[in-house]
Coordinates of N, CA, C and O in Angstrom, one line a residue:
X30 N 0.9 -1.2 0.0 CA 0.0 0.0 0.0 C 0.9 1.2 0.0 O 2.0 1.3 0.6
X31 N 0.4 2.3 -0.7 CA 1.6 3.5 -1.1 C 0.6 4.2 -0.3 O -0.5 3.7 -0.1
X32 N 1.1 5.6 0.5 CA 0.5 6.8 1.2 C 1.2 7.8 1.4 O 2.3 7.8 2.0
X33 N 0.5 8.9 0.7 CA 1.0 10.1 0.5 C 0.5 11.3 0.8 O -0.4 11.6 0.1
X34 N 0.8 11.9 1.6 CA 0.1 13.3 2.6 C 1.0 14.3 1.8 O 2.2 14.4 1.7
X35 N -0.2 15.3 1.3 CA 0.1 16.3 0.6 C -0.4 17.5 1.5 O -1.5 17.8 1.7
X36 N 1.0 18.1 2.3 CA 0.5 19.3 2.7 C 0.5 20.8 1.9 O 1.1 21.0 0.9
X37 N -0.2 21.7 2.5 CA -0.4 22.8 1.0 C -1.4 23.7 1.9 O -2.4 23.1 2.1
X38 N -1.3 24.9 2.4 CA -2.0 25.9 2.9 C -3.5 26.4 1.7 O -4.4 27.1 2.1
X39 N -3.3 26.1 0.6 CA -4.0 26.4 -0.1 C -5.2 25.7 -0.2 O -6.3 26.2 -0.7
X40 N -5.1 24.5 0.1 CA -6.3 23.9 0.3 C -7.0 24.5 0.9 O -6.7 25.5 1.6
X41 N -8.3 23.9 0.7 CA -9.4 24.9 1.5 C -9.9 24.2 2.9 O -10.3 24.7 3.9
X42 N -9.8 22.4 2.5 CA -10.1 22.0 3.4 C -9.7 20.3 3.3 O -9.3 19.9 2.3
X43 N -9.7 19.4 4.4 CA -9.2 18.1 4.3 C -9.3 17.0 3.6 O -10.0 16.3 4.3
X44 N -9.0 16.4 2.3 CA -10.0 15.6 2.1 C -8.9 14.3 1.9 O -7.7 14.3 1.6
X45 N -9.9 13.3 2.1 CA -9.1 12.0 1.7 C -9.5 11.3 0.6 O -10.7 11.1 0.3
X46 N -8.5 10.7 0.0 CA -8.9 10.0 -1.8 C -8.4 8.7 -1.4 O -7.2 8.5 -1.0
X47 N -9.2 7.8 -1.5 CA -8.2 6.3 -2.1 C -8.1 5.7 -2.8 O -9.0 4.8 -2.7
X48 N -7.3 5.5 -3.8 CA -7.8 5.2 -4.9 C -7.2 3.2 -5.0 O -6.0 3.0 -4.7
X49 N -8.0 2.3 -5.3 CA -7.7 1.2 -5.2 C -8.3 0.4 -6.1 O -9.3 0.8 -6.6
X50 N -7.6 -1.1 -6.8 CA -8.3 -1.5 -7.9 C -9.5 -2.0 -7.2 O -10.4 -2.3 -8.0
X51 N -9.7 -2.3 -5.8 CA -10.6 -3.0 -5.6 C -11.0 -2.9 -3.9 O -10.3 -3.6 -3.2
X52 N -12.2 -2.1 -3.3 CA -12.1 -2.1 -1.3 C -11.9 -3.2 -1.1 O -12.8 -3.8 -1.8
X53 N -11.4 -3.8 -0.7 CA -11.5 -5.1 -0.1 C -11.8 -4.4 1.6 O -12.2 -3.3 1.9
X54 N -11.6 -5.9 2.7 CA -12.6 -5.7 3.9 C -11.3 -4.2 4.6 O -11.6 -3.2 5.2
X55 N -9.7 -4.8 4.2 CA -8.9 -3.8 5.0 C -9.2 -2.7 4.8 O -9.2 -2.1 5.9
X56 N -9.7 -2.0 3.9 CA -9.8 -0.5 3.2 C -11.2 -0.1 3.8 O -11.4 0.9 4.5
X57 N -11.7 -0.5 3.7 CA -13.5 -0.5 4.1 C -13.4 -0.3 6.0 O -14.1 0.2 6.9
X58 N -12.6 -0.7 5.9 CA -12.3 -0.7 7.7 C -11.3 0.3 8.0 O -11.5 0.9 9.0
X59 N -10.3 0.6 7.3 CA -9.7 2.4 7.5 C -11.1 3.2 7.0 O -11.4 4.0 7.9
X60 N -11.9 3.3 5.9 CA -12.6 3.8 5.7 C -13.9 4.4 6.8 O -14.6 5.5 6.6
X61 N -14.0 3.5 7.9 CA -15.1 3.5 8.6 C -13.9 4.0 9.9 O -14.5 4.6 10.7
X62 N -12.7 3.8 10.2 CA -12.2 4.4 11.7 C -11.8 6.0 11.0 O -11.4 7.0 11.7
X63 N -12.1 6.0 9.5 CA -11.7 7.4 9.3 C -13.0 8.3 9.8 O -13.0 9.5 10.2
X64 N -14.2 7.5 9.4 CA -15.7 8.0 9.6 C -15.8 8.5 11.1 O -16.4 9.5 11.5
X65 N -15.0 7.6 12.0 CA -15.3 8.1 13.2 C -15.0 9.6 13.7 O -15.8 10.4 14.2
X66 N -13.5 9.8 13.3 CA -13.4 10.9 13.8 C -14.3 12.1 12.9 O -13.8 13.2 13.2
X67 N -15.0 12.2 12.3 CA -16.0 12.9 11.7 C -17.2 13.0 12.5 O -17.8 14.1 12.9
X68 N -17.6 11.7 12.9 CA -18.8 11.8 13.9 C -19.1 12.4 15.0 O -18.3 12.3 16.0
X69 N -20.4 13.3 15.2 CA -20.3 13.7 16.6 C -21.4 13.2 17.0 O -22.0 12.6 16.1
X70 N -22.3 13.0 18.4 CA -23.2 13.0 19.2 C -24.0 14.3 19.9 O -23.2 15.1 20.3
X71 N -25.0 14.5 20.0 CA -25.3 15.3 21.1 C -25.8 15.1 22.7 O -26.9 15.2 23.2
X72 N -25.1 14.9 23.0 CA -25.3 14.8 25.0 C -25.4 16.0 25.8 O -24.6 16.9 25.8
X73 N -26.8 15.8 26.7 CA -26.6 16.8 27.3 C -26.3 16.4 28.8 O -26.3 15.3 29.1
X74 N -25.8 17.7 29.8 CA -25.7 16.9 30.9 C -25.2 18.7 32.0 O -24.4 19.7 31.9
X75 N -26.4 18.1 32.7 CA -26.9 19.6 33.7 C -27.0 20.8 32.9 O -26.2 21.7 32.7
X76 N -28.1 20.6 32.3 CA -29.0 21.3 31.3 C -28.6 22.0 29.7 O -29.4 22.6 28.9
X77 N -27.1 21.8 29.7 CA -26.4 22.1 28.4 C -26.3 20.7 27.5 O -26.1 19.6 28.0
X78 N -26.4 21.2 26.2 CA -26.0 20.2 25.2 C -24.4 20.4 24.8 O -23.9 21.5 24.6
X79 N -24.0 19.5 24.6 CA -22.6 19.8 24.2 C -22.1 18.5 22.6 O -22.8 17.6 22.3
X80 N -21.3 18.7 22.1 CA -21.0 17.8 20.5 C -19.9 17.0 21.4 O -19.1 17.4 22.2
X81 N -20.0 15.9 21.1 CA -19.1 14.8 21.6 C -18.9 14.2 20.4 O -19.7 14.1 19.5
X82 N -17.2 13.7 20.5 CA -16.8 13.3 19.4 C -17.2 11.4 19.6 O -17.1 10.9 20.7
X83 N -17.6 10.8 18.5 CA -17.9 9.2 18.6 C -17.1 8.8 19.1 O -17.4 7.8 19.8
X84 N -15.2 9.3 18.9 CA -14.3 8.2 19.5 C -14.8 8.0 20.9 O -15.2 6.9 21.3
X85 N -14.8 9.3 21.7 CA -14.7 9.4 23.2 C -16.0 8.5 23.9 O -16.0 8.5 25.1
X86 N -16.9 8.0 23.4 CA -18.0 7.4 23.6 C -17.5 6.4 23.8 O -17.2 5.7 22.8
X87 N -17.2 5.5 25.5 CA -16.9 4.5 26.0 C -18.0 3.6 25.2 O -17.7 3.1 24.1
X88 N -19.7 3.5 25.9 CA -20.7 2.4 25.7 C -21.6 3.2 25.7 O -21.2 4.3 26.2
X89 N -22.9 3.1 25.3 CA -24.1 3.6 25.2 C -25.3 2.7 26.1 O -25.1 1.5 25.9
X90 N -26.4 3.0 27.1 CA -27.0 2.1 27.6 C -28.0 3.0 28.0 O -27.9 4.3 28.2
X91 N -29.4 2.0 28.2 CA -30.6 2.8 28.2 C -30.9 2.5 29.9 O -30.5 1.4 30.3
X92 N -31.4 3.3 30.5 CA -32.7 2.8 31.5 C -33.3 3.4 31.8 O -32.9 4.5 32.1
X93 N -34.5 2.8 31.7 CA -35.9 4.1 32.6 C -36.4 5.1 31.4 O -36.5 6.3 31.5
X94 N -36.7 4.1 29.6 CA -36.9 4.8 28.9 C -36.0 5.8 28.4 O -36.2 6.4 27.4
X95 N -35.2 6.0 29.0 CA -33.9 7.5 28.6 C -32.5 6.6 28.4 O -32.2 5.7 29.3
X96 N -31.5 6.9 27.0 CA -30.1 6.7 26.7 C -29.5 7.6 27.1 O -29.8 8.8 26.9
X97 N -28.1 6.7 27.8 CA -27.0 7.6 27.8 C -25.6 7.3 27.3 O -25.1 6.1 27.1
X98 N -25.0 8.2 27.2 CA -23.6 8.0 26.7 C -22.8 8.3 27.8 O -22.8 9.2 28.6
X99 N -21.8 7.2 27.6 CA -20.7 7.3 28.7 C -19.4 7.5 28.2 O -19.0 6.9 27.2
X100 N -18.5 8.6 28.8 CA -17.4 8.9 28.3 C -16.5 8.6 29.4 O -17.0 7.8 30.2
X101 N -15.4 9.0 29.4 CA -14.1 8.4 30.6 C -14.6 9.2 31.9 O -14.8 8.6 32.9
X102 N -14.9 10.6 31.7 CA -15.2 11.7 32.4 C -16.6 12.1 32.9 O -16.7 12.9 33.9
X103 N -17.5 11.7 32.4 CA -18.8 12.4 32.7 C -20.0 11.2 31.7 O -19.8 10.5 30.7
X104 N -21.0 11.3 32.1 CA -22.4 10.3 31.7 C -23.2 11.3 31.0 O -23.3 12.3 31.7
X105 N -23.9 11.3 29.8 CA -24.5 12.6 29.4 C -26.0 12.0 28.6 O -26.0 10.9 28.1
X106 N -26.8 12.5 28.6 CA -28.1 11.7 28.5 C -28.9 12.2 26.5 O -29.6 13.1 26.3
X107 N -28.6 11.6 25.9 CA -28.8 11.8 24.6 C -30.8 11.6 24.2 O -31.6 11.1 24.9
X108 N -30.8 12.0 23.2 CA -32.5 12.9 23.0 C -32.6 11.3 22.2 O -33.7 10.8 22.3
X109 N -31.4 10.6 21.6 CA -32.0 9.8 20.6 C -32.1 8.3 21.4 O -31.7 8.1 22.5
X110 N -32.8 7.0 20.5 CA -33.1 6.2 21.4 C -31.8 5.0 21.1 O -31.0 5.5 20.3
X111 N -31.6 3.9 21.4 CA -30.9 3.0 21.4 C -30.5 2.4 20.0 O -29.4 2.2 19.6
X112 N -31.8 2.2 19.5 CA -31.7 1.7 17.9 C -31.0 2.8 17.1 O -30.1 2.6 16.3
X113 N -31.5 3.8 17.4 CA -31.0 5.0 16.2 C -29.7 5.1 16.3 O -29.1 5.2 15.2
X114 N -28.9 5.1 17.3 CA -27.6 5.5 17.9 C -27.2 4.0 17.0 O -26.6 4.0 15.9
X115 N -27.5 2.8 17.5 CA -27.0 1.7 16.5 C -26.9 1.8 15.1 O -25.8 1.4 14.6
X116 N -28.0 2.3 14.2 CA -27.7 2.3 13.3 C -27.0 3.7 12.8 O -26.5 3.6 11.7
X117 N -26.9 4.9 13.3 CA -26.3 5.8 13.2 C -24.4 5.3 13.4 O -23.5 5.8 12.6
X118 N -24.2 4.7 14.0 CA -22.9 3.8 14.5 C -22.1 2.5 13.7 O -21.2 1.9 14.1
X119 N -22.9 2.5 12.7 CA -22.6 1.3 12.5 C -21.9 1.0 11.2 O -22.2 1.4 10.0
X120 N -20.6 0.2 11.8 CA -19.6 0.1 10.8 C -18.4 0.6 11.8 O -17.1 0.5 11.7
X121 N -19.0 1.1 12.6 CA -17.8 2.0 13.6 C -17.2 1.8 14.5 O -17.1 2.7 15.3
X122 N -16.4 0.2 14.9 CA -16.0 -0.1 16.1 C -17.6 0.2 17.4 O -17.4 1.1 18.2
X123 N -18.8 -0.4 17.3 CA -19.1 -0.3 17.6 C -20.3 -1.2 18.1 O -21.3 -1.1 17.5
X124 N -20.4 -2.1 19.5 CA -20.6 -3.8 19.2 C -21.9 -3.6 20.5 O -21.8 -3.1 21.6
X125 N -23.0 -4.4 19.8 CA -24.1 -4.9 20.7 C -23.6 -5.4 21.8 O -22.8 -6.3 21.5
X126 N -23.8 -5.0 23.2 CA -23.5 -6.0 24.1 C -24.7 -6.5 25.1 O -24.3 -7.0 26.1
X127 N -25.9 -6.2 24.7 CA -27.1 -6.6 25.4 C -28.4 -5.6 24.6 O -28.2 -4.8 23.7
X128 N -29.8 -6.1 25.2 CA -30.8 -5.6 24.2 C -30.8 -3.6 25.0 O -31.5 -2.7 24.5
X129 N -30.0 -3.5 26.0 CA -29.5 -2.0 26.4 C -28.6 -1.5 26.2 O -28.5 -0.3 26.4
X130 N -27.5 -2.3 25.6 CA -26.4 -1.8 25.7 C -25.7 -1.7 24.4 O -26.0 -2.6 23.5
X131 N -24.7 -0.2 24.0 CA -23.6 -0.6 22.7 C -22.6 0.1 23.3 O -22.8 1.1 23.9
X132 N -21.1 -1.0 23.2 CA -19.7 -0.6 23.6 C -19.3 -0.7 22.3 O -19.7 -1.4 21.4
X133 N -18.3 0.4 22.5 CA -17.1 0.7 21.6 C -16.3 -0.1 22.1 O -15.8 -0.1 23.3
X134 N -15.8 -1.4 20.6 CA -14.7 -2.0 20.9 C -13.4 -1.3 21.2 O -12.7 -1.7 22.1
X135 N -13.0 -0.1 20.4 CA -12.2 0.4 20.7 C -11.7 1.0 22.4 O -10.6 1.5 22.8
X136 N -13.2 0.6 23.0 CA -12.3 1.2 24.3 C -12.3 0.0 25.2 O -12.2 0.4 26.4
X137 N -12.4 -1.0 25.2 CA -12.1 -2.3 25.5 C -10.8 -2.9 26.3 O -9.9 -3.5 25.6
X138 N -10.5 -2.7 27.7 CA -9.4 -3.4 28.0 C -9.2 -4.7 28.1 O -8.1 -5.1 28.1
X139 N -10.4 -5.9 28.1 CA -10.0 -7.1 28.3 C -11.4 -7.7 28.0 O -12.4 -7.0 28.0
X140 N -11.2 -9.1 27.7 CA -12.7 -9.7 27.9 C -12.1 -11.1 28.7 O -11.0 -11.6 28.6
X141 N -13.3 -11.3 29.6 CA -13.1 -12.7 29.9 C -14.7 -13.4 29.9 O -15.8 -12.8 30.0
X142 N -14.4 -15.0 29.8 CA -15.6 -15.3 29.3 C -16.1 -15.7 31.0 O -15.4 -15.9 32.0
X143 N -17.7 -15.8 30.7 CA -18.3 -16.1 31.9 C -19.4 -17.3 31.6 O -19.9 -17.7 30.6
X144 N -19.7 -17.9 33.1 CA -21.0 -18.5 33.0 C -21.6 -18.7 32.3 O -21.6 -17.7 31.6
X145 N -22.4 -19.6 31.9 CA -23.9 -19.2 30.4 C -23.6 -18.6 29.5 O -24.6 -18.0 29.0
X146 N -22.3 -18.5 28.9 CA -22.2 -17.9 27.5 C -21.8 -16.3 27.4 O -21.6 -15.7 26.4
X147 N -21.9 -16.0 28.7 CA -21.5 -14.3 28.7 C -20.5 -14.4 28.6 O -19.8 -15.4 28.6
X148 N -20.1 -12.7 28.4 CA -18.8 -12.6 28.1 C -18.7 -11.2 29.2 O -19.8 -10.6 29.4
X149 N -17.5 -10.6 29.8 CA -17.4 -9.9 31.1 C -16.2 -9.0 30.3 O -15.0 -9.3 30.0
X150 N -16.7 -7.8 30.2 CA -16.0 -6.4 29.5 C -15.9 -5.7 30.5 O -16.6 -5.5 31.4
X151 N -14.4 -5.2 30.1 CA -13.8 -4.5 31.3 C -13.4 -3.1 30.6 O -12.5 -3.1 29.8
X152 N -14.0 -2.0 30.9 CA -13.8 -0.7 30.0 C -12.1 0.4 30.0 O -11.3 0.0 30.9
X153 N -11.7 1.1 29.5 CA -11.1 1.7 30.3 C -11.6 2.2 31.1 O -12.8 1.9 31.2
X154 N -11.1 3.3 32.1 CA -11.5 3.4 33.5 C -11.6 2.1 34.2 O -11.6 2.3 35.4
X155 N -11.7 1.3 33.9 CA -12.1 0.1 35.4 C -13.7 -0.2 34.7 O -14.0 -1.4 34.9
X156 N -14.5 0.2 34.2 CA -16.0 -0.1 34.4 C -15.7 -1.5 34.0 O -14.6 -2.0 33.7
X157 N -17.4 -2.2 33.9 CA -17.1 -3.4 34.0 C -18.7 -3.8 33.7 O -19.6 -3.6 34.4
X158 N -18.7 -4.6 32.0 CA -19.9 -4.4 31.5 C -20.1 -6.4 31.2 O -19.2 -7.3 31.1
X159 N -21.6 -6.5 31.1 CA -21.5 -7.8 30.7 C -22.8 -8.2 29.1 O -23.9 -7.9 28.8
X160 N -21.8 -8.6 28.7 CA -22.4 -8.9 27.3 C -23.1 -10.4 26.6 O -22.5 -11.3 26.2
X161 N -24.2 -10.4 26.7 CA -25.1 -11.1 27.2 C -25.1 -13.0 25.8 O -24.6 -13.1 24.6
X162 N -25.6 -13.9 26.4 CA -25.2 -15.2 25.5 C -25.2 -14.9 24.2 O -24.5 -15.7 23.5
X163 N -26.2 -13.6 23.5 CA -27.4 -13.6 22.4 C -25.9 -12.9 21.7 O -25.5 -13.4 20.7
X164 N -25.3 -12.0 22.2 CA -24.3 -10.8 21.7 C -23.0 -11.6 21.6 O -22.3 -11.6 20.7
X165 N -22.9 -12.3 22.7 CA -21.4 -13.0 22.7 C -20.8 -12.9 21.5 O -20.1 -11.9 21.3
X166 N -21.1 -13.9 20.3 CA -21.0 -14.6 19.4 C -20.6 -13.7 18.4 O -19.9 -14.2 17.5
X167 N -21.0 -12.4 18.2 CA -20.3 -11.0 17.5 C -19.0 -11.0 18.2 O -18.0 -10.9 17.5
X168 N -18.9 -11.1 19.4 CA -17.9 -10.7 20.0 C -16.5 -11.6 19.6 O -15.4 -11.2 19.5
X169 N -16.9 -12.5 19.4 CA -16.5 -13.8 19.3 C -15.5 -13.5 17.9 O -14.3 -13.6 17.6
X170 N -16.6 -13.0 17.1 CA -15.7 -13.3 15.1 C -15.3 -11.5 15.5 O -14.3 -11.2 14.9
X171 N -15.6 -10.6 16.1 CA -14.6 -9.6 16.4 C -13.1 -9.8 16.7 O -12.1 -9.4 16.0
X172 N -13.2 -10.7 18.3 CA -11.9 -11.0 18.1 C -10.7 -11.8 17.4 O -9.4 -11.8 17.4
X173 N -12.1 -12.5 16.6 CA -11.1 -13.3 15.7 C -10.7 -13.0 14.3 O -10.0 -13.6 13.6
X174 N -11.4 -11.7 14.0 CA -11.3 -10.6 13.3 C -10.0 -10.1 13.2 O -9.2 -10.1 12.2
X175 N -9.9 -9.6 14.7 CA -8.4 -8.8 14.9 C -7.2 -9.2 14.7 O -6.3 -8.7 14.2
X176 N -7.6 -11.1 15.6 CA -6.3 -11.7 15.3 C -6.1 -12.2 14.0 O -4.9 -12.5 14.0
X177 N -6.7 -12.4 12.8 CA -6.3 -12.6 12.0 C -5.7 -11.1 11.0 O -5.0 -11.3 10.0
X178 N -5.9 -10.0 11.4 CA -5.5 -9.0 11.2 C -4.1 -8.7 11.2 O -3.5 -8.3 10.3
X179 N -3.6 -9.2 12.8 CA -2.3 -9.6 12.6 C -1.2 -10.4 12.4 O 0.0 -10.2 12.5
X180 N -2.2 -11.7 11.9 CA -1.1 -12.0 10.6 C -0.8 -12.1 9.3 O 0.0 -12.6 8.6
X181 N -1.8 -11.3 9.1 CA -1.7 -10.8 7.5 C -0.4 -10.5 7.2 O -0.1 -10.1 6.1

């Protein structure tokens, strides 16, 4: 793969070209962590709305009818519902882990498997989420996703 960053003040603004005979899954997958940093959210939290960038979004999880978004620093409660956020997300390091919950693999320190098919996600920060029999099994060709990633 050739890559070439053309710097130039004259641009007006950032863009990225890839030019390839063919996306295969690697390209399609820079393609979508490039999406991320593009993405924002709106969370509000003690009565202001603020733009959050998608990386910073530990997990998303609902209760009591109301979602929220969890960041390293602060919990912020978003206008939209669970599904929308999934499909608004998707393609994006970004993995069912129950019929309430979506974690960003990317913020992922460890999994260990549990009992009955769960699987026991450990966030940065320390949190500590569990990902239910039904979700496992994404989880599962994720990580075997990655590892085969590195032996390409």
């Amino acid at each position: 793969m050739k890559i070439t960053l053309n710097q130039d003040p004259a641009f007006p603004e950032t863009e990225v070209i890839i030019n390839c005979p063919q996306a295969d899954e690697d390209i399609l997958h820079f393609v979508a962590m490039l999406r991320v940093h593009q993405r924002k959210l709106v969370g509000t939290w003690e009565g202001e709305s603020y733009l959050l960038d998608v990386k910073d979004i530990l997990y998303i999880d609902t209760a009591d009818k109301r979602t929220f978004l969890y960041t390293l620093g602060r919990v912020y409660e978003s206008a939209l519902r669970l599904y929308e956020l999934e499909e608004a997300l998707a393609g994006l390091e970004f993995l069912r882990a129950s019929r309430s919950a979506i974690v960003s693999f990317r913020h992922v320190q460890s999994i260990r498997p549990e009992l009955g098919g769960r699987l026991l996600v450990t966030m940065e920060g320390g949190e500590r989420l569990y990902v239910s029999r039904q979700c496992a099994a994404a989880w599962r060709e994720k990580l075997r996703e990655l590892e085969r990633s590195f032996v390409k």
